[in-house]
């Protein structure tokens, strides 16, 4: 169905947004950590890949 999101893609989206919130809170509280940001970017790219492949 067009416009709908399957469960795994939706879950990855929620994890990605939650990860962004957590990494940002960590950065504000304790300072920046490049590995956390790198991990979040990788998670975001995986989520983006799931969205793109689901819609093709």
mmCIF file of C-alpha atoms in Angstrom:
data_model
loop_
_atom_site.group_PDB
_atom_site.id
_atom_site.type_symbol
_atom_site.label_atom_id
_atom_site.label_comp_id
_atom_site.label_asym_id
_atom_site.label_seq_id
_atom_site.Cartn_x
_atom_site.Cartn_y
_atom_site.Cartn_z
ATOM 1 C CA UNK A 1 0.000 0.000 0.000
ATOM 2 C CA UNK A 2 1.444 3.371 -1.013
ATOM 3 C CA UNK A 3 2.355 5.705 1.811
ATOM 4 C CA UNK A 4 2.395 3.044 4.506
ATOM 5 C CA UNK A 5 5.462 1.926 6.400
ATOM 6 C CA UNK A 6 6.097 -1.652 7.411
ATOM 7 C CA UNK A 7 6.929 -2.460 11.020
ATOM 8 C CA UNK A 8 10.682 -2.950 10.687
ATOM 9 C CA UNK A 9 11.194 0.308 8.792
ATOM 10 C CA UNK A 10 9.102 2.198 11.321
ATOM 11 C CA UNK A 11 11.074 0.628 14.175
ATOM 12 C CA UNK A 12 14.375 1.616 12.571
ATOM 13 C CA UNK A 13 13.084 5.163 12.172
ATOM 14 C CA UNK A 14 12.143 5.325 15.841
ATOM 15 C CA UNK A 15 15.545 3.918 16.851
ATOM 16 C CA UNK A 16 17.318 6.435 14.628
ATOM 17 C CA UNK A 17 15.441 9.407 16.087
ATOM 18 C CA UNK A 18 15.881 8.038 19.620
ATOM 19 C CA UNK A 19 19.581 7.553 18.942
ATOM 20 C CA UNK A 20 19.878 11.154 17.780
ATOM 21 C CA UNK A 21 18.249 12.367 20.987
ATOM 22 C CA UNK A 22 20.556 10.208 23.107
ATOM 23 C CA UNK A 23 23.737 11.224 21.275
ATOM 24 C CA UNK A 24 22.761 14.887 21.460
ATOM 25 C CA UNK A 25 22.038 14.622 25.208
ATOM 26 C CA UNK A 26 25.394 12.872 25.745
ATOM 27 C CA UNK A 27 27.169 15.598 23.780
ATOM 28 C CA UNK A 28 25.510 18.364 25.811
ATOM 29 C CA UNK A 29 26.183 16.668 29.143
ATOM 30 C CA UNK A 30 29.656 15.194 28.670
ATOM 31 C CA UNK A 31 31.103 16.606 25.472
ATOM 32 C CA UNK A 32 31.312 15.354 21.932
ATOM 33 C CA UNK A 33 32.259 11.788 21.104
ATOM 34 C CA UNK A 34 33.050 11.190 17.451
ATOM 35 C CA UNK A 35 32.327 7.458 17.625
ATOM 36 C CA UNK A 36 28.788 8.058 18.870
ATOM 37 C CA UNK A 37 28.105 10.462 16.012
ATOM 38 C CA UNK A 38 29.671 8.041 13.543
ATOM 39 C CA UNK A 39 27.431 5.262 14.865
ATOM 40 C CA UNK A 40 24.377 7.460 14.556
ATOM 41 C CA UNK A 41 25.256 8.342 10.947
ATOM 42 C CA UNK A 42 25.652 4.644 10.117
ATOM 43 C CA UNK A 43 22.296 3.890 11.757
ATOM 44 C CA UNK A 44 20.710 6.713 9.775
ATOM 45 C CA UNK A 45 22.161 5.428 6.504
ATOM 46 C CA UNK A 46 20.872 1.924 7.215
ATOM 47 C CA UNK A 47 17.419 3.342 7.949
ATOM 48 C CA UNK A 48 17.517 5.419 4.777
ATOM 49 C CA UNK A 49 18.529 2.334 2.812
ATOM 50 C CA UNK A 50 15.589 0.396 4.251
ATOM 51 C CA UNK A 51 13.180 3.175 3.263
ATOM 52 C CA UNK A 52 14.565 3.409 -0.269
ATOM 53 C CA UNK A 53 14.590 -0.343 -0.911
ATOM 54 C CA UNK A 54 11.086 -0.777 0.535
ATOM 55 C CA UNK A 55 9.664 1.793 -1.873
ATOM 56 C CA UNK A 56 11.163 0.211 -5.008
#
